[in-house]
Coordinates of C-alpha atoms and ligand atoms in Angstrom, one line a residue:
M15 CA 189.1 164.4 -53.2
H16 CA 185.9 163.6 -54.9
D17 CA 183.4 160.9 -53.7
A18 CA 183.8 158.0 -56.0
I19 CA 182.2 154.8 -57.2
A20 CA 184.1 151.8 -58.4
I21 CA 182.7 149.9 -61.4
L22 CA 183.8 146.3 -61.8
D23 CA 183.7 145.2 -65.4
F24 CA 182.6 141.7 -66.1
G25 CA 183.0 142.1 -69.8
S26 CA 179.8 143.8 -71.0
Q27 CA 180.0 145.9 -74.2
T28 CA 178.3 148.8 -72.4
T29 CA 180.4 149.1 -69.2
Q30 CA 181.9 152.4 -70.3
L31 CA 178.4 153.8 -70.6
I32 CA 177.8 153.1 -67.0
A33 CA 180.8 155.2 -66.1
R34 CA 179.7 158.0 -68.4
R35 CA 176.2 158.1 -67.0
I36 CA 177.5 158.2 -63.4
R37 CA 179.9 161.0 -64.3
E38 CA 177.0 162.9 -65.9
A39 CA 175.5 163.0 -62.5
H40 CA 178.8 164.7 -61.4
V41 CA 180.0 161.8 -59.4
Y42 CA 183.5 160.5 -60.1
C43 CA 183.9 156.8 -60.9
E44 CA 186.5 154.5 -62.3
L45 CA 186.4 151.2 -64.1
F46 CA 188.3 148.1 -63.0
S47 CA 188.4 144.7 -64.5
W48 CA 186.6 142.4 -62.0
D49 CA 189.8 140.6 -61.1
T50 CA 191.8 143.7 -60.3
S51 CA 193.5 143.4 -56.9
P52 CA 191.3 144.6 -54.0
E53 CA 194.1 147.0 -52.9
R54 CA 194.0 148.8 -56.2
V55 CA 190.2 149.1 -56.3
L56 CA 189.9 150.2 -52.6
A57 CA 192.7 152.8 -53.1
L58 CA 190.0 154.8 -54.9
R59 CA 188.1 154.8 -51.5
P60 CA 184.8 154.1 -53.3
R61 CA 181.5 154.9 -51.6
G62 CA 179.8 152.1 -53.5
F63 CA 180.2 149.5 -56.2
V64 CA 178.5 148.9 -59.6
L65 CA 178.9 145.4 -61.0
S66 CA 178.6 145.5 -64.8
G67 CA 176.9 143.0 -67.1
G68 CA 178.9 140.4 -68.9
P69 CA 178.6 137.6 -71.5
A70 CA 179.2 134.6 -69.1
S71 CA 176.8 132.5 -67.2
V72 CA 177.4 132.3 -63.4
Y73 CA 177.5 128.5 -63.5
E74 CA 180.0 128.3 -66.3
P75 CA 183.3 126.9 -65.3
G76 CA 185.9 129.7 -65.2
A77 CA 183.2 132.4 -65.2
P78 CA 184.1 135.7 -63.5
T79 CA 183.1 135.7 -59.8
L80 CA 182.2 138.3 -57.3
P81 CA 185.3 139.2 -55.4
P82 CA 184.6 138.7 -51.7
Y83 CA 185.9 142.2 -50.6
V84 CA 182.9 143.8 -52.3
L85 CA 180.3 142.5 -49.9
R86 CA 182.7 142.5 -47.0
S87 CA 183.1 146.2 -47.4
G88 CA 179.5 146.8 -46.3
L89 CA 179.3 149.5 -49.0
P90 CA 176.3 149.8 -51.4
V91 CA 176.3 147.6 -54.4
L92 CA 174.3 147.8 -57.7
G93 CA 174.5 144.7 -59.8
I94 CA 173.5 145.1 -63.5
C95 CA 172.4 142.0 -65.4
Y96 CA 175.3 139.5 -64.9
G97 CA 176.2 141.7 -61.9
M98 CA 172.8 141.2 -60.4
Q99 CA 173.0 137.4 -61.0
L100 CA 176.4 137.3 -59.2
L101 CA 174.9 139.2 -56.3
A102 CA 171.9 136.9 -56.1
Q103 CA 174.2 133.8 -56.3
A104 CA 176.6 135.1 -53.6
L105 CA 173.8 135.9 -51.2
G106 CA 171.9 132.6 -51.4
G107 CA 169.4 133.3 -54.2
R108 CA 169.0 131.1 -57.3
V109 CA 170.0 131.9 -60.8
A110 CA 168.5 129.7 -63.5
P111 CA 169.3 129.4 -67.2
A112 CA 166.4 131.0 -69.0
T113 CA 164.3 128.9 -71.3
R114 CA 164.8 131.6 -73.9
R115 CA 167.0 134.5 -74.3
E116 CA 165.4 137.9 -73.7
Y117 CA 166.8 140.5 -75.9
G118 CA 165.3 143.9 -76.7
L119 CA 162.8 146.2 -75.1
A120 CA 160.6 145.1 -72.3
Q121 CA 157.9 146.8 -70.2
L122 CA 158.7 147.0 -66.6
E123 CA 156.0 146.4 -64.0
L124 CA 157.1 148.1 -60.8
S125 CA 155.8 146.5 -57.7
D126 CA 153.5 148.9 -55.9
E127 CA 154.3 148.2 -52.2
I128 CA 158.0 148.8 -52.8
E129 CA 159.6 152.0 -52.0
S130 CA 163.3 152.2 -52.1
A131 CA 166.1 154.7 -52.7
L132 CA 166.7 153.2 -56.1
I133 CA 163.2 153.1 -57.5
S134 CA 161.1 155.6 -55.6
P135 CA 157.4 156.4 -55.9
L136 CA 158.5 159.3 -58.1
S137 CA 160.8 157.3 -60.2
P138 CA 160.7 158.3 -63.9
L139 CA 160.5 154.6 -64.5
R140 CA 156.9 154.8 -63.4
A141 CA 156.1 157.1 -66.2
R142 CA 158.4 155.5 -68.8
P143 CA 158.8 151.9 -67.8
Q144 CA 160.5 150.8 -71.0
V145 CA 163.9 149.0 -70.4
W146 CA 166.5 147.3 -72.5
M147 CA 167.1 143.6 -71.7
S148 CA 169.8 141.4 -73.0
H149 CA 170.2 138.2 -70.9
A150 CA 169.9 134.4 -71.0
D151 CA 170.0 133.4 -67.3
R152 CA 167.7 135.1 -64.8
V153 CA 167.3 135.3 -61.1
E154 CA 164.5 132.9 -60.0
R155 CA 164.8 133.2 -56.2
I156 CA 165.9 136.4 -54.5
P157 CA 168.2 136.1 -51.5
S158 CA 166.7 136.6 -48.1
G159 CA 166.3 140.2 -47.0
F160 CA 165.7 141.2 -50.6
R161 CA 162.4 142.3 -52.2
V162 CA 161.3 142.2 -55.8
L163 CA 161.2 145.8 -57.1
A164 CA 160.1 145.1 -60.6
R165 CA 159.3 142.4 -63.1
T166 CA 158.8 142.0 -66.8
P167 CA 156.7 139.3 -68.6
N168 CA 159.9 137.3 -69.1
A169 CA 161.9 138.1 -65.9
P170 CA 160.2 137.4 -62.6
V171 CA 162.9 139.5 -61.0
A172 CA 163.8 142.5 -63.2
A173 CA 164.9 144.6 -60.2
M174 CA 165.6 143.6 -56.6
G175 CA 166.8 145.4 -53.5
D176 CA 167.7 145.1 -49.9
P177 CA 167.4 148.7 -48.7
A178 CA 168.8 147.8 -45.2
R179 CA 172.0 146.5 -46.6
R180 CA 171.9 149.0 -49.6
L181 CA 172.2 146.1 -52.1
Y182 CA 170.4 146.4 -55.4
G183 CA 170.2 144.5 -58.7
V184 CA 168.6 145.3 -62.0
Q185 CA 168.3 142.8 -64.8
F186 CA 167.9 145.5 -67.4
H187 CA 170.6 147.9 -68.6
P188 CA 170.1 151.3 -67.1
E189 CA 173.2 152.7 -68.9
V190 CA 171.9 152.4 -72.5
A191 CA 169.8 155.0 -74.4
H192 CA 167.1 152.4 -74.9
T193 CA 166.3 152.6 -71.2
P194 CA 165.1 156.2 -71.1
A195 CA 164.8 156.4 -67.3
G196 CA 168.0 154.4 -66.7
R197 CA 170.1 157.5 -66.2
E198 CA 168.0 158.3 -63.2
V199 CA 168.5 154.9 -61.6
L200 CA 172.3 155.3 -61.8
R201 CA 172.0 158.9 -60.6
R202 CA 169.9 157.9 -57.6
F203 CA 172.2 155.0 -56.8
A204 CA 175.2 157.3 -56.7
L205 CA 173.7 160.2 -54.9
E206 CA 171.0 158.7 -52.7
V207 CA 172.1 155.2 -52.0
C208 CA 175.9 155.8 -51.8
G209 CA 175.5 159.4 -50.6
C210 CA 178.1 160.8 -53.0
E211 CA 178.4 164.6 -53.3
P212 CA 178.0 165.7 -57.0
T213 CA 181.3 167.5 -57.1
W214 CA 182.7 166.2 -60.3
T215 CA 182.5 169.2 -62.5
P216 CA 184.8 170.7 -65.2
A217 CA 185.8 173.5 -62.9
A218 CA 186.7 171.1 -60.1
F219 CA 188.6 168.9 -62.4
I220 CA 190.6 171.9 -63.7
E221 CA 191.5 173.0 -60.2
Q222 CA 192.7 169.6 -59.2
A223 CA 194.5 168.9 -62.5
V224 CA 196.4 172.2 -62.3
V225 CA 197.7 171.3 -58.9
Q226 CA 198.7 167.9 -60.1
V227 CA 200.5 169.2 -63.2
R228 CA 202.4 171.7 -61.1
D229 CA 203.4 169.0 -58.6
R230 CA 204.6 166.7 -61.4
V231 CA 206.4 169.3 -63.5
G232 CA 208.0 171.4 -60.7
E233 CA 210.2 174.0 -62.3
G234 CA 210.6 171.9 -65.5
R235 CA 209.5 172.8 -69.0
V236 CA 206.8 171.0 -71.0
L237 CA 206.5 170.3 -74.7
C238 CA 203.2 169.6 -76.3
G239 CA 202.4 168.7 -79.9
L240 CA 199.3 170.4 -81.2
S241 CA 197.4 168.8 -84.0
G242 CA 194.4 171.1 -83.9
G243 CA 192.3 168.3 -82.6
V244 CA 190.4 168.5 -79.4
D245 CA 192.5 166.2 -77.2
S246 CA 195.8 167.9 -77.7
A247 CA 194.1 171.3 -77.6
V248 CA 192.5 170.7 -74.2
T249 CA 195.7 169.2 -72.9
A250 CA 197.7 172.2 -74.0
A251 CA 195.2 174.7 -72.6
L252 CA 195.2 172.9 -69.2
I253 CA 198.9 172.7 -68.9
H254 CA 199.2 176.3 -69.9
R255 CA 196.9 177.2 -67.1
A256 CA 199.2 175.3 -64.7
V257 CA 202.7 176.3 -65.9
A258 CA 202.1 179.3 -68.2
D259 CA 205.1 180.1 -70.4
R260 CA 207.0 177.0 -69.3
L261 CA 204.8 175.2 -71.9
T262 CA 205.9 175.3 -75.5
C263 CA 203.6 173.9 -78.2
I264 CA 204.8 172.6 -81.5
F265 CA 202.5 172.7 -84.4
V266 CA 203.7 171.0 -87.6
N267 CA 201.9 172.1 -90.7
T268 CA 202.2 169.0 -92.8
G269 CA 200.5 170.6 -95.8
M270 CA 197.9 167.8 -95.4
L271 CA 195.5 169.9 -93.4
R272 CA 192.1 171.3 -94.3
R273 CA 191.6 174.8 -95.6
G274 CA 192.3 177.4 -93.0
E275 CA 193.4 175.0 -90.3
P276 CA 197.0 176.1 -89.9
Q277 CA 195.9 179.7 -89.6
Q278 CA 193.2 178.7 -87.1
V279 CA 195.7 176.9 -84.8
V280 CA 198.0 179.9 -84.7
A281 CA 195.1 182.3 -84.1
T282 CA 193.7 180.3 -81.3
F283 CA 196.7 179.2 -79.4
R284 CA 199.2 182.0 -80.0
D285 CA 197.0 185.0 -80.5
R286 CA 193.9 184.2 -78.4
L287 CA 195.3 182.1 -75.6
G288 CA 198.7 183.6 -75.5
M289 CA 200.7 180.4 -75.6
E290 CA 204.2 180.0 -76.7
L291 CA 203.8 178.2 -80.1
V292 CA 206.3 177.1 -82.5
A293 CA 204.5 176.7 -85.9
V294 CA 206.6 174.9 -88.5
D295 CA 205.6 174.9 -92.1
A296 CA 207.0 171.5 -93.3
T297 CA 204.8 171.2 -96.4
E298 CA 207.7 170.9 -98.8
E299 CA 209.2 168.1 -96.8
F300 CA 206.0 166.1 -96.6
L301 CA 205.3 166.6 -100.3
S302 CA 208.7 165.3 -101.2
A303 CA 208.3 162.3 -98.8
L304 CA 205.1 161.5 -100.6
E305 CA 206.4 162.0 -104.2
G306 CA 205.4 159.0 -106.3
V307 CA 203.7 157.2 -103.4
T308 CA 200.2 155.8 -104.1
D309 CA 199.9 152.9 -101.7
P310 CA 197.8 153.9 -98.7
E311 CA 199.9 152.1 -96.1
E312 CA 203.1 153.6 -97.6
K313 CA 201.5 157.0 -97.4
R314 CA 200.7 156.6 -93.8
R315 CA 204.2 155.4 -93.1
A316 CA 205.8 158.2 -95.0
V317 CA 203.8 160.9 -93.2
G318 CA 204.3 159.2 -89.8
E319 CA 208.1 159.0 -90.2
R320 CA 208.5 162.5 -91.5
F321 CA 206.3 163.8 -88.6
I322 CA 208.6 162.3 -86.0
R323 CA 211.6 163.7 -87.7
V324 CA 210.3 167.2 -87.9
F325 CA 208.9 167.1 -84.4
E326 CA 212.1 165.8 -82.9
R327 CA 214.2 168.4 -84.8
E328 CA 212.0 171.3 -83.5
A329 CA 211.9 169.9 -80.0
K330 CA 215.7 169.7 -79.9
R331 CA 216.0 173.3 -80.9
L332 CA 214.1 174.3 -77.7
G333 CA 216.9 173.1 -75.5
Q334 CA 216.2 171.7 -72.1
V335 CA 212.7 170.2 -71.8
G336 CA 211.8 167.6 -69.3
F337 CA 208.2 166.7 -70.1
L338 CA 206.0 165.8 -73.1
A339 CA 202.3 166.4 -72.8
Q340 CA 199.9 163.9 -74.4
G341 CA 196.2 164.0 -74.8
T342 CA 195.6 160.4 -73.8
L343 CA 192.0 159.9 -72.8
Y344 CA 190.4 157.4 -70.4
P345 CA 189.1 154.9 -73.0
D346 CA 192.8 154.6 -74.1
V347 CA 193.9 153.3 -70.7
I348 CA 191.0 151.3 -69.4
E349 CA 191.9 147.7 -68.6
S350 CA 189.1 145.9 -70.3
A351 CA 187.6 142.6 -69.1
A352 CA 186.0 141.9 -72.5
P353 CA 186.8 138.4 -73.6
D354 CA 188.4 139.5 -76.9
R355 CA 190.8 141.8 -75.0
P356 CA 191.7 139.8 -71.9
G357 CA 193.0 142.5 -69.5
A358 CA 194.9 144.0 -72.4
R359 CA 196.2 147.5 -71.8
R360 CA 195.9 149.5 -74.9
I361 CA 197.7 152.8 -75.0
K362 CA 197.3 155.0 -78.0
T363 CA 200.5 156.8 -78.9
H364 CA 199.2 160.1 -79.9
H365 CA 200.0 161.8 -83.1
N366 CA 202.9 159.9 -84.3
V367 CA 205.3 161.0 -81.6
G368 CA 205.8 157.3 -80.7
G369 CA 209.3 156.6 -79.4
L370 CA 210.1 160.2 -78.9
P371 CA 209.7 160.3 -75.1
E372 CA 212.3 157.5 -74.7
R373 CA 214.7 158.9 -77.3
M374 CA 214.6 162.4 -75.8
R375 CA 214.3 161.2 -72.2
L376 CA 211.1 163.0 -71.7
Q377 CA 208.6 162.2 -69.0
L378 CA 205.0 162.0 -70.0
V379 CA 202.3 164.3 -68.7
E380 CA 198.8 163.1 -69.4
P381 CA 196.3 165.3 -67.6
L382 CA 193.2 163.9 -69.4
R383 CA 193.9 160.3 -68.8
Y384 CA 190.8 159.9 -66.6
L385 CA 188.4 161.8 -68.8
F386 CA 186.0 160.6 -71.5
K387 CA 185.9 162.6 -74.7
D388 CA 182.7 164.4 -73.7
E389 CA 184.3 165.4 -70.4
A390 CA 187.4 166.6 -72.2
R391 CA 185.2 168.8 -74.4
A392 CA 183.5 170.3 -71.3
V393 CA 186.9 171.0 -69.8
G394 CA 188.0 172.7 -73.0
E395 CA 184.9 174.8 -72.9
A396 CA 185.5 175.8 -69.3
L397 CA 189.1 176.7 -70.3
G398 CA 187.8 179.1 -73.0
L399 CA 188.7 177.1 -76.1
P400 CA 186.6 178.2 -79.1
E401 CA 183.8 176.0 -80.4
E402 CA 185.5 175.2 -83.7
V403 CA 188.3 173.5 -81.8
I404 CA 186.1 171.7 -79.2
W405 CA 183.7 170.3 -81.8
R406 CA 186.3 169.6 -84.5
Q407 CA 185.6 166.3 -86.2
P408 CA 188.1 163.4 -86.0
F409 CA 190.8 163.8 -88.6
P410 CA 193.3 161.0 -89.6
G411 CA 196.9 161.5 -88.5
P412 CA 198.1 161.4 -92.1
G413 CA 195.6 164.0 -93.0
L414 CA 194.5 164.7 -96.5
A415 CA 197.3 162.4 -97.8
V416 CA 194.8 159.5 -97.3
R417 CA 191.9 161.5 -98.9
V418 CA 193.8 162.3 -102.1
V419 CA 193.6 158.9 -103.6
G420 CA 196.6 158.3 -105.9
E421 CA 199.6 160.6 -105.9
V422 CA 199.6 163.5 -103.5
T423 CA 200.6 166.7 -105.2
W424 CA 200.1 170.3 -104.1
E425 CA 197.7 171.0 -106.9
R426 CA 195.5 168.0 -106.1
L427 CA 195.6 168.8 -102.3
E428 CA 194.3 172.3 -103.1
R429 CA 191.6 170.9 -105.3
L430 CA 190.5 168.6 -102.5
R431 CA 190.7 171.4 -99.9
A432 CA 188.4 173.6 -102.1
A433 CA 185.8 170.9 -102.5
D434 CA 186.0 169.9 -98.8
A435 CA 185.4 173.5 -97.7
I436 CA 182.3 173.7 -99.9
L437 CA 180.9 170.5 -98.4
L438 CA 181.6 171.6 -94.8
G439 CA 180.3 175.1 -95.5
E440 CA 177.0 173.9 -96.9
L441 CA 176.5 171.3 -94.1
G442 CA 177.2 174.0 -91.5
R443 CA 174.7 176.4 -93.0
A444 CA 172.1 173.6 -93.0
G445 CA 172.9 173.0 -89.3
L446 CA 173.9 169.5 -90.0
L447 CA 177.4 169.4 -88.5
R448 CA 177.9 168.1 -85.0
E449 CA 174.6 166.5 -84.0
A450 CA 173.1 165.3 -87.3
T451 CA 176.3 164.0 -88.8
Q452 CA 179.5 163.0 -87.1
Q453 CA 182.1 163.1 -89.9
A454 CA 182.0 164.8 -93.3
F455 CA 184.7 165.2 -95.9
A456 CA 185.6 165.1 -99.5
I457 CA 187.9 162.6 -101.3
L458 CA 189.6 163.2 -104.6
L459 CA 189.9 160.3 -107.0
P460 CA 192.6 159.7 -109.5
V461 CA 190.0 159.0 -112.1
R462 CA 189.0 161.4 -114.9
S463 CA 185.7 161.5 -116.6
V464 CA 184.3 163.3 -119.6
G465 CA 181.9 166.3 -119.1
V466 CA 180.7 169.3 -120.9
M467 CA 180.9 172.9 -119.7
G468 CA 179.5 175.6 -121.9
D469 CA 180.3 174.3 -125.3
D470 CA 183.5 172.7 -124.3
R471 CA 184.4 169.1 -123.6
T472 CA 186.0 168.6 -120.2
Y473 CA 188.1 165.6 -119.0
E474 CA 188.7 166.1 -115.3
E475 CA 188.9 164.5 -111.9
V476 CA 186.1 163.1 -109.6
V477 CA 185.3 164.2 -106.1
V478 CA 183.5 161.9 -103.7
L479 CA 181.5 163.3 -100.7
R480 CA 181.5 161.2 -97.6
V481 CA 179.1 162.1 -94.8
V482 CA 178.4 159.6 -92.0
T483 CA 176.4 159.2 -88.8
T484 CA 178.0 157.1 -86.1
E485 CA 178.1 156.7 -82.3
D486 CA 181.6 155.4 -81.9
F487 CA 183.3 155.4 -85.3
M488 CA 183.5 151.6 -85.1
T489 CA 180.4 151.3 -87.2
A490 CA 178.9 154.0 -89.3
D491 CA 176.1 154.7 -91.8
W492 CA 176.0 157.2 -94.6
A493 CA 173.9 160.3 -93.9
R494 CA 170.6 160.6 -95.7
L495 CA 171.2 164.1 -96.8
S496 CA 168.4 165.9 -98.7
P497 CA 168.7 165.8 -102.5
D498 CA 168.6 169.6 -102.5
L499 CA 171.6 169.9 -100.3
L500 CA 173.5 167.3 -102.3
A501 CA 172.6 169.2 -105.5
R502 CA 173.9 172.5 -104.0
V503 CA 177.2 171.0 -103.0
S504 CA 177.6 169.2 -106.4
N505 CA 176.9 172.4 -108.4
R506 CA 179.2 174.5 -106.4
V507 CA 182.1 171.9 -106.5
V508 CA 181.9 171.6 -110.3
N509 CA 181.5 175.3 -110.8
E510 CA 184.0 176.5 -108.3
V511 CA 186.7 173.9 -108.1
E512 CA 189.1 173.9 -111.1
G513 CA 189.9 170.4 -112.3
V514 CA 186.8 168.7 -111.1
N515 CA 183.8 167.9 -113.3
R516 CA 181.9 165.2 -111.4
V517 CA 180.7 164.6 -107.9
L518 CA 179.7 161.3 -106.3
Y519 CA 178.0 160.6 -102.9
D520 CA 179.4 157.6 -101.0
I521 CA 176.4 155.4 -99.9
T522 CA 178.4 152.6 -98.2
S523 CA 178.1 151.9 -94.5
K524 CA 180.9 150.7 -92.3
P525 CA 181.3 147.8 -92.3
P526 CA 181.8 146.7 -95.1
A527 CA 183.6 150.0 -96.0
T528 CA 185.7 152.0 -93.7
I529 CA 185.0 155.7 -93.1
E530 CA 188.2 156.9 -94.7
W531 CA 189.0 155.7 -98.2
E532 CA 192.6 154.8 -97.5
Ligands
XMP614 P1 188.1 154.2 -90.5 O1 188.5 154.7 -91.8 O2 189.0 153.1 -90.0 O3 188.2 155.4 -89.5 O4 186.6 153.8 -90.6 C1 187.6 155.4 -88.2 C2 187.9 156.8 -87.6 O5 189.3 157.0 -87.4 C3 189.8 158.1 -88.1 N1 191.1 157.7 -88.5 C4 192.3 158.1 -87.9 N2 192.5 158.8 -86.8 N3 194.8 158.6 -87.1 C5 193.8 159.1 -86.4 O6 194.0 159.7 -85.4 C6 194.7 157.8 -88.2 O7 195.7 157.4 -88.8 C7 193.3 157.6 -88.6 N4 192.8 156.9 -89.7 C8 191.5 157.0 -89.6 C9 188.8 158.3 -89.2 O8 188.8 159.7 -89.7 C10 187.5 157.9 -88.6 O9 187.0 159.0 -87.8

């Protein structure tokens, strides 16, 4: 078992970041809504608590409160923003509504005489005291036993601590990138204050997950749908490590994939990793399901329905299988305390196999359900998956069907694939895939325009290039690519792709546009 920290969520937008920062320090942590039952939280056997921020005011009727078991446990506590205010209020300090809201960057003044485990004389906060603030209320009187560790021009108590009781509070948000030294605060809290051992590593996770999968599956057989994406790939590789040839993967080539992808899936999973892989080419079936369909929602439905049918048919052929592996990740299962999702449990049904577990009486195996995406990638790397798989960009379930605007035909799919491969190739050569841009693809429009090639008039289709930068795919901006690069892509597409004589660059952000066109 790993040493662990329990994070209580009071509804802040950045609570998940707290968890990611602590895990980056190789300490395991889990998120709970603040009103989760004490038994469930304490079952984690936490060595400390972090209280997140939140939008409420501690004096508001019905505002989330500090559950009494937290302080009763005698374990270390770090309150962040609203969490610090709760701590102050619970221990006899005073929280007052601020005369004005403080939002944005602030310079921290660390109090000199203070030395503590959280903010030490060597703290990077001394060198880079810039912190991100977002609060209305503030702590005006600290509880007895506490000392002020830092202030800002607007907050007389920007950090407070009672080292004897190992209780700390920070008004700023150490989890966000705008607080450059914040990572260090969370790391010190986990390692120094709570005394956690930094054992949470990909290798340790794999070892533990392998044992758990073996326990769960016993002598049974496991089925896994591979999409080529990172979640299902890491899931399959992990389960393969646990049960070897009792795992069978099914890969459905819908015909809606990018150039080279079906071959890459077979090369990686069957040839390189030695997995039992059933690869089905269902292109014809999908094309006929899409014949004459131009409405985006209908396309999605058609692809989704057909996918379930093909998958189920192939699964039945395999005979007795007891388990279905899914690449569910932690953000899909976290119970959120955010006001717009009151305790809602969102579970993403992966890759259109919805309903299949019930119909085929399969039990789910979800070995990644406590991992964030970046952790799943690190596990994939440790399992030897190739970089192209680990860093594969998000790809919509219906695939190129929603990037071929208008009717989906084989000819138009091939046209799009050729343009898309040129765009990705050029971006890759320029070193702009992965860090500089997060998603890049081409779209084919059902619009023709007039052009001239040599001495001939042309009347052909239009390709749009979509390249975006984004942190979470909820909002996105179009990438400011250099005109030279755009010119190179445009020239190559028009010269090399038959049936296309015009290239556009999409300069719309999300919102108001979405990333995909359909
Ligand atoms: P939008 O177009 O809504 O897309 O801005 C946001 C992100 O989600 C991806 N996307 C999908 N992913 N199944 C998926 O697994 C889908 O049906 C789907 N539709 C969109 C999209 O590529 C982008 O990364």
